[in-house]
PDB file of C-alpha atoms in Angstrom:
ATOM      1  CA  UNK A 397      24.738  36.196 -16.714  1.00  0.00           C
ATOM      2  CA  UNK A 398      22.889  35.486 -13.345  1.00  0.00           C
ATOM      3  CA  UNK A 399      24.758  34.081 -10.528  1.00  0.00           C
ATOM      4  CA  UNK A 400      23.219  32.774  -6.624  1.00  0.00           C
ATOM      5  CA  UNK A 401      23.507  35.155  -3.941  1.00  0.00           C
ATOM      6  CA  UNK A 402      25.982  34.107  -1.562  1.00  0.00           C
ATOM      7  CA  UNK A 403      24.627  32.670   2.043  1.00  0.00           C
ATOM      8  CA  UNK A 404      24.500  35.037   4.863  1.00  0.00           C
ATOM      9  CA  UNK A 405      28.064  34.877   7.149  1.00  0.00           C
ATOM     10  CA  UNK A 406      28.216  32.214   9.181  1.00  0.00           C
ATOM     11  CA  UNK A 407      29.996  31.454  12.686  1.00  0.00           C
ATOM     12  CA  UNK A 408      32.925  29.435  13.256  1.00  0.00           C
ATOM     13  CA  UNK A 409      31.026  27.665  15.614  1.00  0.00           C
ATOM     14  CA  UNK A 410      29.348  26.090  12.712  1.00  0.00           C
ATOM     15  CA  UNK A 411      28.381  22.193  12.823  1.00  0.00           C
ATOM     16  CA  UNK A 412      31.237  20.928  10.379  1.00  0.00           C
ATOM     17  CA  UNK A 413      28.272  18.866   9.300  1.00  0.00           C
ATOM     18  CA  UNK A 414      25.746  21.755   7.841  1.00  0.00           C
ATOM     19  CA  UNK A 415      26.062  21.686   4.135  1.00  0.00           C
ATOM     20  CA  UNK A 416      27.400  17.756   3.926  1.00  0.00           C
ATOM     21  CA  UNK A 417      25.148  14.917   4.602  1.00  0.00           C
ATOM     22  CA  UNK A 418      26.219  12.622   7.322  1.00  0.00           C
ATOM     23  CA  UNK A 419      27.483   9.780   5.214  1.00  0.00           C
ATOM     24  CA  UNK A 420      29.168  11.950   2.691  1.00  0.00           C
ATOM     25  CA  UNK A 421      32.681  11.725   1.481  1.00  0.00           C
ATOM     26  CA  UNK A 422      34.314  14.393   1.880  1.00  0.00           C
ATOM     27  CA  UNK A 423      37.445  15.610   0.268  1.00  0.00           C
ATOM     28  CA  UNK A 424      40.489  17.973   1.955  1.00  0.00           C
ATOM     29  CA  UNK A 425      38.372  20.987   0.403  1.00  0.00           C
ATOM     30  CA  UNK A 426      35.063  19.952   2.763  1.00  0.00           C
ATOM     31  CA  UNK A 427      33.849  19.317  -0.850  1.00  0.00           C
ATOM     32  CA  UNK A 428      31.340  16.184  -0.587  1.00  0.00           C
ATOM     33  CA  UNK A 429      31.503  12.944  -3.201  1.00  0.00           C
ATOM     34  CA  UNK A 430      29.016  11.224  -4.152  1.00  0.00           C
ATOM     35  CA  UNK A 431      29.952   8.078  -6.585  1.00  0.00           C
ATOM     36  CA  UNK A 432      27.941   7.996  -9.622  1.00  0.00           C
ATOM     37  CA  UNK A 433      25.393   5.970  -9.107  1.00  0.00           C
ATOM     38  CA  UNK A 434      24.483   2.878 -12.607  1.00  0.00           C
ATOM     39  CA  UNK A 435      21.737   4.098 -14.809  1.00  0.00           C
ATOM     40  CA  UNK A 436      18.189   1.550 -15.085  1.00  0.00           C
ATOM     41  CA  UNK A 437      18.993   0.598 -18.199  1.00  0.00           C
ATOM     42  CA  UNK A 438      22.425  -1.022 -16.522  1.00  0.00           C
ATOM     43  CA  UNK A 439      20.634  -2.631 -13.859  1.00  0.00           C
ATOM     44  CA  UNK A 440      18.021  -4.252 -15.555  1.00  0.00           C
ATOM     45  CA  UNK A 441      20.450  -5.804 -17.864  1.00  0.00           C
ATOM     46  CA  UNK A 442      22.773  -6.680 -14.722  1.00  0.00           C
ATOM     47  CA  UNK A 443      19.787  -8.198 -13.006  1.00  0.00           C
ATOM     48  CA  UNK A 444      18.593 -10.088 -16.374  1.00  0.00           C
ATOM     49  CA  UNK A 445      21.830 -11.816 -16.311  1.00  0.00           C
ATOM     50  CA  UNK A 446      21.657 -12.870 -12.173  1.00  0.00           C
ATOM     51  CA  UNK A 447      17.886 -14.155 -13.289  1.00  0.00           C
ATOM     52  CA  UNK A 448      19.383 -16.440 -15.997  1.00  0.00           C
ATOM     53  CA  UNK A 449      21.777 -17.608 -13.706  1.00  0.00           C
ATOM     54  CA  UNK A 450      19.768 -18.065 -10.567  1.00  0.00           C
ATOM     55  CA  UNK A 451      16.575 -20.446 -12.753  1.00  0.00           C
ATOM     56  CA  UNK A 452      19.315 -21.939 -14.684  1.00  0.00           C
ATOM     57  CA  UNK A 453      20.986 -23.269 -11.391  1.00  0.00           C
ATOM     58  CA  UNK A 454      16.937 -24.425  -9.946  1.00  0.00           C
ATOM     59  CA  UNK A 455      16.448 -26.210 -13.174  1.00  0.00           C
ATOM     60  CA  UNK A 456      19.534 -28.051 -12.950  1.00  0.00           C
ATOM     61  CA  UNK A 457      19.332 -28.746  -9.147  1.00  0.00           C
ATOM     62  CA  UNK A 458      15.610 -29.365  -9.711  1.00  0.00           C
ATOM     63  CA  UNK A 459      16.507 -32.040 -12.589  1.00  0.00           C
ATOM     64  CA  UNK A 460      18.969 -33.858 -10.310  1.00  0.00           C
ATOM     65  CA  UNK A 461      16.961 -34.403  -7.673  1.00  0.00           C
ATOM     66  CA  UNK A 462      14.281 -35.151  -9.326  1.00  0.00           C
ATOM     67  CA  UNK A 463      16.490 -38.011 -10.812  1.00  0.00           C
ATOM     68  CA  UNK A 464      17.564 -38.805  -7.583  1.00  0.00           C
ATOM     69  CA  UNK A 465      13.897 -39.576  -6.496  1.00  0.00           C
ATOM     70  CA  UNK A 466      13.253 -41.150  -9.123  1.00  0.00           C
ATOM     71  CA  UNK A 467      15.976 -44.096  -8.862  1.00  0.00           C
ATOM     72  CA  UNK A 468      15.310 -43.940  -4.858  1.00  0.00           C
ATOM     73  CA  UNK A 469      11.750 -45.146  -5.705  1.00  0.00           C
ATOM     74  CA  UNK A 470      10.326 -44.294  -2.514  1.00  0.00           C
ATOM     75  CA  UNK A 471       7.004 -42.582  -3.396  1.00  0.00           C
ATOM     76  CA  UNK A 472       5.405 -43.181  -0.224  1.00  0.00           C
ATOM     77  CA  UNK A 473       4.331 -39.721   2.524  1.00  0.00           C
ATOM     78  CA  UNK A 474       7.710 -39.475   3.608  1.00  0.00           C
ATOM     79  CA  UNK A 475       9.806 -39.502   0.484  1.00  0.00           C
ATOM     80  CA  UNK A 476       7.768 -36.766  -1.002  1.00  0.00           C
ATOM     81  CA  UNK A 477       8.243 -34.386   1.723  1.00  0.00           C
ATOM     82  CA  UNK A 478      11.713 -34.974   2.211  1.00  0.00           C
ATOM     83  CA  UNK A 479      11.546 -34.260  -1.736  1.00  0.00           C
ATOM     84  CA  UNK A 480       9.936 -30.788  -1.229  1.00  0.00           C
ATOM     85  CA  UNK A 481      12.034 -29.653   1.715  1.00  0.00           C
ATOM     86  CA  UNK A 482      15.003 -31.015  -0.458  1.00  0.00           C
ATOM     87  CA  UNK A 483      13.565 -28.842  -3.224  1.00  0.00           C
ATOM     88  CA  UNK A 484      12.456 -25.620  -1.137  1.00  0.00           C
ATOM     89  CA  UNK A 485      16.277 -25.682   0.065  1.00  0.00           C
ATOM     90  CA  UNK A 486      17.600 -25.656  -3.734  1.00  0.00           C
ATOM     91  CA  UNK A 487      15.427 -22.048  -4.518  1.00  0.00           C
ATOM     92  CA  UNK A 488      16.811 -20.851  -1.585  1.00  0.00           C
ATOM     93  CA  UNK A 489      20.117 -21.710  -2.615  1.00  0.00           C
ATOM     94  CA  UNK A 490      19.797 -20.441  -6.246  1.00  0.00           C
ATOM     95  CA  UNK A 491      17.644 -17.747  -5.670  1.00  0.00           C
ATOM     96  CA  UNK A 492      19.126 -15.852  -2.520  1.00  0.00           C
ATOM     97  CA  UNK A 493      22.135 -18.082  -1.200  1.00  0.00           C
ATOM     98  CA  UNK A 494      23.865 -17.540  -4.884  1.00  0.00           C
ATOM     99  CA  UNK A 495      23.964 -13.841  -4.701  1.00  0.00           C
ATOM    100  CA  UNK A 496      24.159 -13.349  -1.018  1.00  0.00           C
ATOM    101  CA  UNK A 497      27.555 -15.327  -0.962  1.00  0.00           C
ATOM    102  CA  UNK A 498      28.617 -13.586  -4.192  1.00  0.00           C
ATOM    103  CA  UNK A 499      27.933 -10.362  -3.328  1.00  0.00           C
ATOM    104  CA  UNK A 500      29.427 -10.742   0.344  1.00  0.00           C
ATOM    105  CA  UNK A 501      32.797 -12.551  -1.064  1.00  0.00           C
ATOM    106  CA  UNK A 502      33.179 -10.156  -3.647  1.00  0.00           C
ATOM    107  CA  UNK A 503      32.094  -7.005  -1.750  1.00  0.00           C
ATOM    108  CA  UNK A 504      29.458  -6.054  -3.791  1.00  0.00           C
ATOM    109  CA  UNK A 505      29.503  -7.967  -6.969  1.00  0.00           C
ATOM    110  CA  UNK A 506      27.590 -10.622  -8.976  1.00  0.00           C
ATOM    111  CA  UNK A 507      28.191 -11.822 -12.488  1.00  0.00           C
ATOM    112  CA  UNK A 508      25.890  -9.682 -13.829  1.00  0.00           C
ATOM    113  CA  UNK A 509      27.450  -6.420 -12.159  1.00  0.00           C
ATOM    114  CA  UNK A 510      31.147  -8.101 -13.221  1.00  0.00           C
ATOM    115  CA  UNK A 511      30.277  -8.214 -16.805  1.00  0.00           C
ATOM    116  CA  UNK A 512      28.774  -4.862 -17.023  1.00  0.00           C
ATOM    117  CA  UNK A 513      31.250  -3.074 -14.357  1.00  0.00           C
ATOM    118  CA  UNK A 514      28.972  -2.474 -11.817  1.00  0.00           C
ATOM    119  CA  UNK A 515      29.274  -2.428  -7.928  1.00  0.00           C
ATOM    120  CA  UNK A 516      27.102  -2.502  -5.357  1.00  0.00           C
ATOM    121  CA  UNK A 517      28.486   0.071  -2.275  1.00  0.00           C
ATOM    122  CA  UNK A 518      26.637   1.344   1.061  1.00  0.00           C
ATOM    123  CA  UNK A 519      24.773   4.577   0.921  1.00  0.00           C
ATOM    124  CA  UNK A 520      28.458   6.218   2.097  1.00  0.00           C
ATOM    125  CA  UNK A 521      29.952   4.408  -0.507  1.00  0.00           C
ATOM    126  CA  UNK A 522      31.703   1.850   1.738  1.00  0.00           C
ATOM    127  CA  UNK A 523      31.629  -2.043   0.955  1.00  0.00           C
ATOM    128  CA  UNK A 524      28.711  -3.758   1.598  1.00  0.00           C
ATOM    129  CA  UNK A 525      28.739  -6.474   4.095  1.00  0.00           C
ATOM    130  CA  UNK A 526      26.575  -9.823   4.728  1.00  0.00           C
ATOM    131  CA  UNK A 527      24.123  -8.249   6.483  1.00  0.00           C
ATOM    132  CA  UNK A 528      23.458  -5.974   3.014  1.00  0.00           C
ATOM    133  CA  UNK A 529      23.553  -8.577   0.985  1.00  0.00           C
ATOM    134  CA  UNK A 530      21.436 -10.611   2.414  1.00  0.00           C
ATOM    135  CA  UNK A 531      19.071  -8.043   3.115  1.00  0.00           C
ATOM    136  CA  UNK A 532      18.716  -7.148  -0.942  1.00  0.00           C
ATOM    137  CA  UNK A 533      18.923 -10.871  -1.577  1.00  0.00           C
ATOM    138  CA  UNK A 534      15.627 -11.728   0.062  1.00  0.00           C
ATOM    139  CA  UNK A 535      13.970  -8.522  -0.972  1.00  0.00           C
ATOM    140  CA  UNK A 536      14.821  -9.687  -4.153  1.00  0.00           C
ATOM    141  CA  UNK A 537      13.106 -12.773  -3.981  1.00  0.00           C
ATOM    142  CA  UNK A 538       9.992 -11.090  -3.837  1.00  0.00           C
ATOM    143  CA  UNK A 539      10.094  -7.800  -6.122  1.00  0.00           C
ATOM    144  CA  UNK A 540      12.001  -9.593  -8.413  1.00  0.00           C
ATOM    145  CA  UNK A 541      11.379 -13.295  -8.936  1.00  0.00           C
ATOM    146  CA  UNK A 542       8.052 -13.145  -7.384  1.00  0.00           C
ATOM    147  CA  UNK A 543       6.242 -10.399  -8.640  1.00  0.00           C
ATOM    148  CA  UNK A 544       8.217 -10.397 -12.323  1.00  0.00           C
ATOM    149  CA  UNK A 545      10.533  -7.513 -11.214  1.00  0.00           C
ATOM    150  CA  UNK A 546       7.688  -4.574 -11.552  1.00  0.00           C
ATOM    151  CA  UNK A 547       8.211  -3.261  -8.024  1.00  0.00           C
ATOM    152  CA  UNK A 548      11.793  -3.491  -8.683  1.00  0.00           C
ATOM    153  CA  UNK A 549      11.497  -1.460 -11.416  1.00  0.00           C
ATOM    154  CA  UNK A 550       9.210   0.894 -10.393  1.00  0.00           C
ATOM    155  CA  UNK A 551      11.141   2.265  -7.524  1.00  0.00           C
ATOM    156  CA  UNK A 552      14.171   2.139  -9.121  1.00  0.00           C
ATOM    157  CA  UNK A 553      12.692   4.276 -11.765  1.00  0.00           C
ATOM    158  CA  UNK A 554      11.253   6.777  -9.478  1.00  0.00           C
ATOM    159  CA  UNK A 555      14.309   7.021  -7.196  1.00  0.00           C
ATOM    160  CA  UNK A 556      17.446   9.351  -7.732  1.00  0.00           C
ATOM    161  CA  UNK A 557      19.962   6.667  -7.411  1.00  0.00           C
ATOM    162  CA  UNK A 558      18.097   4.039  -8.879  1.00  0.00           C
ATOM    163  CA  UNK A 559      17.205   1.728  -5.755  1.00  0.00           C
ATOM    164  CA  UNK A 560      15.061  -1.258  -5.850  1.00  0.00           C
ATOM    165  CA  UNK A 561      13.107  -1.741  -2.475  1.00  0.00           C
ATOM    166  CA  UNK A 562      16.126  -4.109  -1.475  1.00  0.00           C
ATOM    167  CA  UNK A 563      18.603  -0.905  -1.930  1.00  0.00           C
ATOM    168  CA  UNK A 564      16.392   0.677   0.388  1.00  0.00           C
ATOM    169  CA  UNK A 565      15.817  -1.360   3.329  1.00  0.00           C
ATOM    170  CA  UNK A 566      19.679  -2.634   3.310  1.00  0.00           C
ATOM    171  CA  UNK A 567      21.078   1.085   2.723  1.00  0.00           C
ATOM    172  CA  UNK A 568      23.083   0.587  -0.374  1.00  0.00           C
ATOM    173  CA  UNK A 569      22.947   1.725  -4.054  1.00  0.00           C
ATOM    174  CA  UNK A 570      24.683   0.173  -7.299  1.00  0.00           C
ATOM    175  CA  UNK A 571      27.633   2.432  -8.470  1.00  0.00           C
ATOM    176  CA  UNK A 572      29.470   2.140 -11.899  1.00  0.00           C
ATOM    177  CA  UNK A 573      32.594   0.600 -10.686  1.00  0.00           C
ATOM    178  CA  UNK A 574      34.848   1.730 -14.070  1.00  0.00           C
ATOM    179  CA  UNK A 575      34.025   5.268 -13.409  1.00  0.00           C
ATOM    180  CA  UNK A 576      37.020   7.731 -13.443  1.00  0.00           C
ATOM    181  CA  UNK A 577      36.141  10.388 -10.390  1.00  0.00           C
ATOM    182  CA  UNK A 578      37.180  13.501 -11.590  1.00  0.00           C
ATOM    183  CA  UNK A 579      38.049  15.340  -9.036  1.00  0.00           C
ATOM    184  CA  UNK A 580      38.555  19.345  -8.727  1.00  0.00           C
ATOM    185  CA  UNK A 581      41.937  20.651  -8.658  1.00  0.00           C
ATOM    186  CA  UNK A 582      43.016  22.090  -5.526  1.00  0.00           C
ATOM    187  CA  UNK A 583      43.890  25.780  -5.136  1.00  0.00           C
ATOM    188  CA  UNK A 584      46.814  26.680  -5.583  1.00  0.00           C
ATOM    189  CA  UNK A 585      49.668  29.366  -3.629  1.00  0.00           C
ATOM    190  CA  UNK A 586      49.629  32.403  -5.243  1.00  0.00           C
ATOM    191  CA  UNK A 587      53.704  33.448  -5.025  1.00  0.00           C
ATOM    192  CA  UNK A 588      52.871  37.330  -4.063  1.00  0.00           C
ATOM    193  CA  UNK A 589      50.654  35.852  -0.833  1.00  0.00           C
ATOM    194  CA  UNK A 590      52.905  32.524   0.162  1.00  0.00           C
ATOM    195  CA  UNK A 591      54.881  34.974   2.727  1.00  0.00           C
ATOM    196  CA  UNK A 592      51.538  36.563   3.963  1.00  0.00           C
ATOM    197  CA  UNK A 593      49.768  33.401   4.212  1.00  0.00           C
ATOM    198  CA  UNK A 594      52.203  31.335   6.411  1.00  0.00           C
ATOM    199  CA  UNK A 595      52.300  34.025   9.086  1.00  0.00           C
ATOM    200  CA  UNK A 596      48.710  34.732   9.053  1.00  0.00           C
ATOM    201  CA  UNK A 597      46.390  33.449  11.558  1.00  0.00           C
ATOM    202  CA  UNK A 598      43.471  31.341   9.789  1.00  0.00           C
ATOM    203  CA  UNK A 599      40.651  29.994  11.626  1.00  0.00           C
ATOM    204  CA  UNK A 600      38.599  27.258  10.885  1.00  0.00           C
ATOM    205  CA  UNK A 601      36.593  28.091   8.016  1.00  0.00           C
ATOM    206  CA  UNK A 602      32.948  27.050   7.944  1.00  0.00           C
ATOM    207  CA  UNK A 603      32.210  24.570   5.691  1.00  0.00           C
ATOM    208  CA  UNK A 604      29.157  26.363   3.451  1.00  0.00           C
ATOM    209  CA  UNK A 605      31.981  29.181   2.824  1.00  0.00           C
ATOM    210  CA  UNK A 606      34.749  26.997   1.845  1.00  0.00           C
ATOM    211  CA  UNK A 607      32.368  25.309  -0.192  1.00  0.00           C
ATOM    212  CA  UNK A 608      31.049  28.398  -1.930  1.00  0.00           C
ATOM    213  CA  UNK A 609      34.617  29.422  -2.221  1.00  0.00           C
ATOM    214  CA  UNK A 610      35.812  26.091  -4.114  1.00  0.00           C
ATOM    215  CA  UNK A 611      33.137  26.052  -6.288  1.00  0.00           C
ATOM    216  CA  UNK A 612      33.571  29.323  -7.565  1.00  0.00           C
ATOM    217  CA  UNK A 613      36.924  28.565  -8.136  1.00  0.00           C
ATOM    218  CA  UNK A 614      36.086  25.931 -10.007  1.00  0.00           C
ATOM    219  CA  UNK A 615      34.020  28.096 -12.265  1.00  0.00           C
ATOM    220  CA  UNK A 616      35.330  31.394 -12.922  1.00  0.00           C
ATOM    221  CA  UNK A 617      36.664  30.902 -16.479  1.00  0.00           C
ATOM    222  CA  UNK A 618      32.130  30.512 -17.157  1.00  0.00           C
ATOM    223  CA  UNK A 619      31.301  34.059 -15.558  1.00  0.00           C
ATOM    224  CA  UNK A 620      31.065  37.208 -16.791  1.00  0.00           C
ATOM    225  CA  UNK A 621      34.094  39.765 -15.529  1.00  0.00           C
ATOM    226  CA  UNK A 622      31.416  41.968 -13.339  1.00  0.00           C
ATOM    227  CA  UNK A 623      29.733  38.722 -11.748  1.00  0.00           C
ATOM    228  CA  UNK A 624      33.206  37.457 -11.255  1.00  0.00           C
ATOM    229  CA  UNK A 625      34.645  40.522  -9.856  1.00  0.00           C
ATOM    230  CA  UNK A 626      31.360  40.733  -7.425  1.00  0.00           C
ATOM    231  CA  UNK A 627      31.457  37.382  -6.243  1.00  0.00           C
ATOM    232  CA  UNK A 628      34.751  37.302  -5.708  1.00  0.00           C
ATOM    233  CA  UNK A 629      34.591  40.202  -3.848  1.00  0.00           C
ATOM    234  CA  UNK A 630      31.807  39.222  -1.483  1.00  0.00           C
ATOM    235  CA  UNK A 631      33.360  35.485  -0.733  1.00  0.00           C
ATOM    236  CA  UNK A 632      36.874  37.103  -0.152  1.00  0.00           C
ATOM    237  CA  UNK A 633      35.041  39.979   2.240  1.00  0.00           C
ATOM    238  CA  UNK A 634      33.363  36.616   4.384  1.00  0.00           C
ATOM    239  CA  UNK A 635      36.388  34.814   4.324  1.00  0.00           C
ATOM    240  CA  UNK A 636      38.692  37.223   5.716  1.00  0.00           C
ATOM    241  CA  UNK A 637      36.589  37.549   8.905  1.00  0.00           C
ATOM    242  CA  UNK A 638      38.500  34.546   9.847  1.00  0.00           C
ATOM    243  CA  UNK A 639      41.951  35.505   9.102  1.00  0.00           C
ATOM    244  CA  UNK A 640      44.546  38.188  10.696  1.00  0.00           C
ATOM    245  CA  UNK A 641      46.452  39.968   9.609  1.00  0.00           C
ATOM    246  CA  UNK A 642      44.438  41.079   6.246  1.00  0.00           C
ATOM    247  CA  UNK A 643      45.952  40.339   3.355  1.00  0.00           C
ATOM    248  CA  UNK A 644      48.189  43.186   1.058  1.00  0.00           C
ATOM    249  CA  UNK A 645      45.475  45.917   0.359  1.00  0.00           C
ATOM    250  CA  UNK A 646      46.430  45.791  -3.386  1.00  0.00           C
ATOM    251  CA  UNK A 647      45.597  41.819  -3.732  1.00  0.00           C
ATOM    252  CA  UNK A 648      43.072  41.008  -5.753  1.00  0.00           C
ATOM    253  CA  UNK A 649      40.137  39.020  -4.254  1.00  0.00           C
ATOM    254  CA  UNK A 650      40.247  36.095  -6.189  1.00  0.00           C
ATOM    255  CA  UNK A 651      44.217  35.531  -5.279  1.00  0.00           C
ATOM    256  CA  UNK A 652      42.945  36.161  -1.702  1.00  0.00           C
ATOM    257  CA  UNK A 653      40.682  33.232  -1.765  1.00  0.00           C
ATOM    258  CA  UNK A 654      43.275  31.286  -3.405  1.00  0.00           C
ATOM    259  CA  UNK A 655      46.024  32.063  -0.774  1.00  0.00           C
ATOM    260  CA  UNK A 656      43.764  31.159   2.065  1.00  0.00           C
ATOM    261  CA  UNK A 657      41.956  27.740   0.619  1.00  0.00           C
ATOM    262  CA  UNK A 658      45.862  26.702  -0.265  1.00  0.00           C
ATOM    263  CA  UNK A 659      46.908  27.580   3.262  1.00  0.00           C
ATOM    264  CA  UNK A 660      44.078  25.943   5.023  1.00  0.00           C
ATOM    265  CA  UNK A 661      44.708  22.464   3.129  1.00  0.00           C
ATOM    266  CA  UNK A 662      48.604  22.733   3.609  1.00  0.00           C
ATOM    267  CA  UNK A 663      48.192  23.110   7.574  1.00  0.00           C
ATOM    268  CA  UNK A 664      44.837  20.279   7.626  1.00  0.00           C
ATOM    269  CA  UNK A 665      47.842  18.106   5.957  1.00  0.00           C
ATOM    270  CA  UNK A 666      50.510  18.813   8.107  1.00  0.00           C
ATOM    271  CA  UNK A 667      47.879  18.417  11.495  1.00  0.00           C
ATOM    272  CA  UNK A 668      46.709  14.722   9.761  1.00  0.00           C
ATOM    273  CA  UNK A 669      50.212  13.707   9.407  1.00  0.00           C
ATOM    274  CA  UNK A 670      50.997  14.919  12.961  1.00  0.00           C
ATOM    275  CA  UNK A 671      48.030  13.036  14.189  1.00  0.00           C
ATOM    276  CA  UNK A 672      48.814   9.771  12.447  1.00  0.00           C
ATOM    277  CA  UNK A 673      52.613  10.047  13.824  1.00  0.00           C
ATOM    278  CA  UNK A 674      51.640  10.037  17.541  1.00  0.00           C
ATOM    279  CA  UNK A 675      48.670   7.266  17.063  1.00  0.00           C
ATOM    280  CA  UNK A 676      51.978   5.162  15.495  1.00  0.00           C
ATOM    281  CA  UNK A 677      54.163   6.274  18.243  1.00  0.00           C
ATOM    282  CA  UNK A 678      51.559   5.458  20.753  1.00  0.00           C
ATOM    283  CA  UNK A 679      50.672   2.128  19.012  1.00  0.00           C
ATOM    284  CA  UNK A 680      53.689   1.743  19.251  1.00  0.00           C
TER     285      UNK A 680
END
């Protein structure tokens, strides 16, 4: 079984952004999250559904003022372009308003992405906001209603998370909203290196290592006992540049990387819940 080489050593003066994007998420294990994002077939049924319900409200607002004009009977210059302001406000209204308010109230939802459990989020999976919805809203107009969805379509079918030209220019992607995150489990305290580990002086860990390190964690039950042992051995060799004393000489590496991964999220827990105490105390 093959495995990656490892990347060379790194300093601890390391960007804590090298290795996560900028608008990642990032979990207590500098392991970045990215939300799932809806497969095409999702959103063009989603979007299907807004289309029905965007014409269906301009032919009924189209009907009634139509009626309206009708019973007014003023057919002279100035009726009829009263009547096509009065109607170029009503596909603004159905066609962008509709799912610019939705969207906004609901942070990131229309009917279509309610029925089918579908959310629209920023690109760091935050809530969208007015200006976002908007923004998709009147690109939408025109890839979608406009030109019968094909640029729509064709971008979303060409990019990795499925954006439509809108997604694009407002920064935002549609997510599966009933999508359980599975999430890896943290490493645990080996009992033979608890004692070792709370006396032991850990620096900060770049983030490619303690990446490289969680993953393989994550993964050791799918290698082969000599890749294992190797990997192990070269990740727990990197990592203990940044820790003193050395661990028992008898531990085995994998335990090693355990012990330190444990200790470094125990003291990043204890240092966030010392931080949020004194921003109370000095809100205070």
């Amino acid at each position: 079984m093959t495995y990656r080489p490892l990347p060379p050593p790194v300093s601890v003066s390391t960007s804590a952004t090298i290795g996560v994007g900028r608008d990642d998420l990032v979990s207590g294990e500098a392991v970045a999250l990215d939300l799932p994002a809806a497969n095409i077939g999702l959103r063009i049924l989603s979007g299907l559904i807004d289309c029905v319900v965007g014409i269906a409200t301009y032919v009924a607002l189209s009907f009634l003022l139509l009626q309206v004009f009708l019973s007014s009977k003023q057919f002279d210059n100035t009726g009829i372009a009263v009547l096509l302001s009065i109607h170029v406000c009503i596909i603004i209204f159905a066609l962008v308003a509709i799912p610019t308010i939705s969207e906004t109230v609901t942070r990131g939802k229309t009917l279509g992405h309610w029925i089918l459990g579908l959310r629209t989020v920023r690109d760091d999976a935050g809530p969208i906001t007015f200006r976002q919805a908007v923004t998709r809203a009147m690109l939408g107009f025109v890839e979608i209603y406009s030109c019968w969805g094909l640029p729509a379509l064709l971008c979303a079918a060409t990019n990795r998370k499925g954006k439509r030209f809108g997604d694009l220019l407002a920064g935002t992607y549609v997510v599966r909203d009933r999508f359980s995150l599975n999430l890896p489990v943290p490493a645990q305290m080996p009992p033979q290196l608890e004692q070792w580990a709370a006396t032991a002086d850990v620096a900060p860990l770049p983030i490619p290592l303690t990446i490289a390190a969680r993953s393989f964690l994550g993964r050791v039950d799918k290698l082969n006992p000599i890749a294992r042992q190797q990997v192990s051995g070269q990740l727990a060799g990197q990592m203990l540049r940044f820790v003193a004393p050395a661990p028992p000489a008898a531990a085995p590496p994998e335990m090693v990387l355990h012990a330190i991964l444990a200790e470094r999220r125990k003291r990043d827990a204890a240092r966030i819940e010392r931080d949020q105490r004194l921003r109370e105390r000095v809100a205070g």
